[in-house]
Amino acid sequence: MSITVTTWSLEQTSPADLRPAAEPEGDVRIIRSEVPSAEFSRFLYTAVGGDIRWTDRLALSYEEWHEAVSRPGVETWVAYEKGTPAGYVELAAQEDGTVEIVYFGLLPAFRGRRIGGHLLSYAVARAWDMAERRPGRTPTKRVWLHTCSKDGQYAMDNYLRRGFTLFDTKVAEEPDVAAPGPWAGAEATSPAAPHPAPHLA
């Protein structure tokens, strides 16, 4: 079986395009993961994308995954709420001054709490000032990304509100694969909800 998937490509061509979201209440911090880690990257990828069919990297070997997150110009920025990972952004800069937002999203339990707009705003700002952290790199001239109809229902609206504009739309048939996880029912668990006591035989 297959499904029809619409993919939208969006861009900003000036730092002035960015319209930051308000910061969420509470203890939310965004920190760059400066040591490339295939294990941590894979955790974030599966925890964020497991229920929306992120599958493109699942077949990578450890070496391939490590290479992907270790390339020059790749940065991973992680949002934490009270010390717990809530979501992440992976940026990838090219030599021509283009920076792609390769992955962006929140773990299911942290969605709908105004963290996503703040994380996206922060990450886009870091895409625009990447050359300031990396001497010798071409200053950023363009920040772009793509999203699709398999993503969360608020993803497109978040991008548009942050100042991105649409420049391409494609429609294609893709295999109807099952969402890989991270495991069944993970989206139903909220960090604020009490957890049942473990059953001891």
XYZ file of C-alpha atoms in Angstrom:
201
model
C 0.000 0.000 0.000
C 1.059 3.600 -0.531
C 0.080 7.052 0.700
C 0.131 10.444 -0.981
C 2.670 12.741 0.679
C 2.953 16.469 0.064
C 6.371 17.996 0.745
C 6.764 21.745 1.198
C 10.121 23.556 1.022
C 10.470 26.854 2.864
C 13.213 29.441 3.271
C 14.438 32.637 4.855
C 16.838 34.835 2.895
C 17.647 37.420 5.560
C 18.049 37.397 9.349
C 15.324 40.054 9.367
C 12.850 37.415 8.156
C 12.878 35.683 11.540
C 9.869 36.401 13.743
C 10.742 34.884 17.136
C 8.139 33.176 19.266
C 7.616 34.094 22.889
C 9.629 32.051 25.351
C 7.642 29.384 27.203
C 7.144 29.538 30.933
C 9.141 27.316 33.211
C 12.677 25.972 33.172
C 13.300 25.472 29.431
C 16.879 25.691 28.200
C 18.433 25.155 24.779
C 21.974 23.806 24.705
C 24.238 22.797 21.844
C 25.404 19.186 21.932
C 29.028 19.991 21.150
C 30.446 16.464 21.227
C 29.126 14.520 18.195
C 27.357 11.424 19.474
C 25.705 8.848 17.245
C 23.950 7.333 20.272
C 22.440 10.615 21.475
C 21.484 11.669 17.953
C 19.726 8.361 17.333
C 17.859 8.656 20.629
C 16.601 12.134 19.694
C 15.687 11.033 16.170
C 13.639 8.021 17.271
C 12.059 9.759 20.272
C 10.927 12.758 18.206
C 10.139 11.081 14.900
C 8.992 7.641 15.948
C 5.273 8.462 15.796
C 5.457 10.523 12.569
C 7.294 8.016 10.421
C 10.833 9.299 10.456
C 12.584 6.302 8.914
C 15.269 7.654 6.567
C 18.140 7.206 9.047
C 17.045 4.008 10.761
C 19.070 1.779 8.430
C 22.336 3.672 9.017
C 25.189 1.840 10.679
C 26.844 3.302 13.764
C 29.727 4.571 11.623
C 27.382 6.197 9.095
C 25.370 7.889 11.834
C 28.518 9.157 13.549
C 29.797 10.514 10.241
C 26.492 12.320 9.618
C 26.604 14.207 12.926
C 30.362 14.817 12.826
C 30.545 16.585 9.461
C 31.860 20.184 9.532
C 28.973 22.620 9.796
C 26.582 20.179 11.508
C 25.185 21.329 14.860
C 22.657 19.722 17.201
C 20.718 22.016 19.560
C 18.628 20.345 22.267
C 15.769 21.837 24.294
C 15.549 20.643 27.894
C 12.726 21.114 30.368
C 13.967 20.747 33.946
C 16.929 18.774 32.636
C 14.915 16.361 30.465
C 15.339 16.409 26.651
C 12.177 17.869 25.112
C 13.176 18.252 21.459
C 16.000 19.084 19.112
C 17.164 20.720 15.909
C 19.920 19.518 13.595
C 21.501 22.208 11.411
C 23.764 21.513 8.430
C 25.741 24.323 6.803
C 27.030 24.226 3.235
C 30.085 26.040 1.866
C 27.922 28.463 -0.129
C 26.392 30.046 2.974
C 23.239 27.923 2.983
C 22.118 26.307 6.240
C 19.513 23.536 6.206
C 17.332 22.657 9.162
C 17.654 18.913 8.624
C 15.559 17.749 11.583
C 13.364 19.621 14.015
C 10.758 18.413 16.471
C 9.642 17.667 19.999
C 9.121 14.451 21.897
C 5.373 13.712 21.928
C 4.888 14.515 25.625
C 6.275 18.042 25.145
C 4.189 19.086 22.153
C 1.521 21.763 22.440
C 3.309 23.580 25.274
C 4.880 26.498 23.337
C 8.327 24.902 23.401
C 8.433 24.238 19.670
C 8.112 27.861 18.564
C 10.831 28.921 20.967
C 13.160 26.094 19.916
C 12.648 26.843 16.232
C 13.235 30.575 16.782
C 16.440 29.891 18.673
C 17.707 27.405 16.094
C 17.023 29.720 13.160
C 18.948 32.492 14.929
C 21.857 30.057 15.398
C 21.691 29.169 11.702
C 22.016 32.846 10.832
C 24.971 33.466 13.168
C 26.778 30.169 12.547
C 29.792 31.862 10.920
C 30.405 33.762 14.150
C 31.014 30.437 15.922
C 32.990 28.909 13.062
C 35.825 31.166 11.828
C 36.440 30.865 8.105
C 32.925 29.737 7.255
C 30.928 31.747 4.731
C 28.347 33.957 6.471
C 24.850 32.527 6.219
C 22.860 33.825 3.256
C 19.892 31.461 3.352
C 18.183 29.141 5.850
C 15.847 26.514 4.475
C 13.950 23.365 5.394
C 11.297 21.032 4.165
C 8.269 19.622 5.933
C 5.603 17.220 4.762
C 2.059 16.096 5.368
C 3.326 13.292 7.648
C 4.698 15.831 10.157
C 2.796 17.167 13.150
C -0.373 19.128 12.443
C 1.137 22.396 13.718
C 4.512 22.131 11.960
C 3.686 24.165 8.854
C 1.992 26.903 10.864
C 5.026 27.153 13.146
C 7.369 27.651 10.180
C 5.171 30.303 8.606
C 4.790 32.168 11.897
C 8.569 32.257 12.294
C 8.918 34.036 8.943
C 9.616 31.236 6.475
C 8.162 31.489 2.972
C 7.190 28.647 0.664
C 9.279 28.158 -2.471
C 8.442 24.636 -3.645
C 5.720 21.986 -3.301
C 5.929 18.365 -4.415
C 3.414 15.526 -4.247
C 4.519 11.898 -4.401
C 3.371 8.400 -3.556
C 5.333 6.717 -0.770
C 5.109 3.285 0.856
C 2.670 3.277 3.764
C 5.095 2.174 6.472
C 4.146 1.791 10.106
C 5.417 4.380 12.564
C 8.525 2.777 14.112
C 8.104 3.890 17.706
C 10.165 4.508 19.902
C 7.575 2.162 21.375
C 3.823 1.768 21.354
C 2.018 4.218 23.612
C 4.999 6.513 24.237
C 2.993 9.576 23.174
C 0.484 8.975 25.972
C 3.021 9.581 28.735
C 3.325 13.121 30.068
C 6.256 14.153 32.249
C 3.779 15.898 34.541
C 1.591 12.829 34.929
C 2.189 10.444 37.847
C 3.639 7.107 36.818
C 2.206 3.910 38.241
C 4.321 2.140 40.786
C 6.229 -0.844 39.376
C 4.577 -4.181 39.875
C 6.670 -6.432 42.021
C 5.974 -10.123 41.880
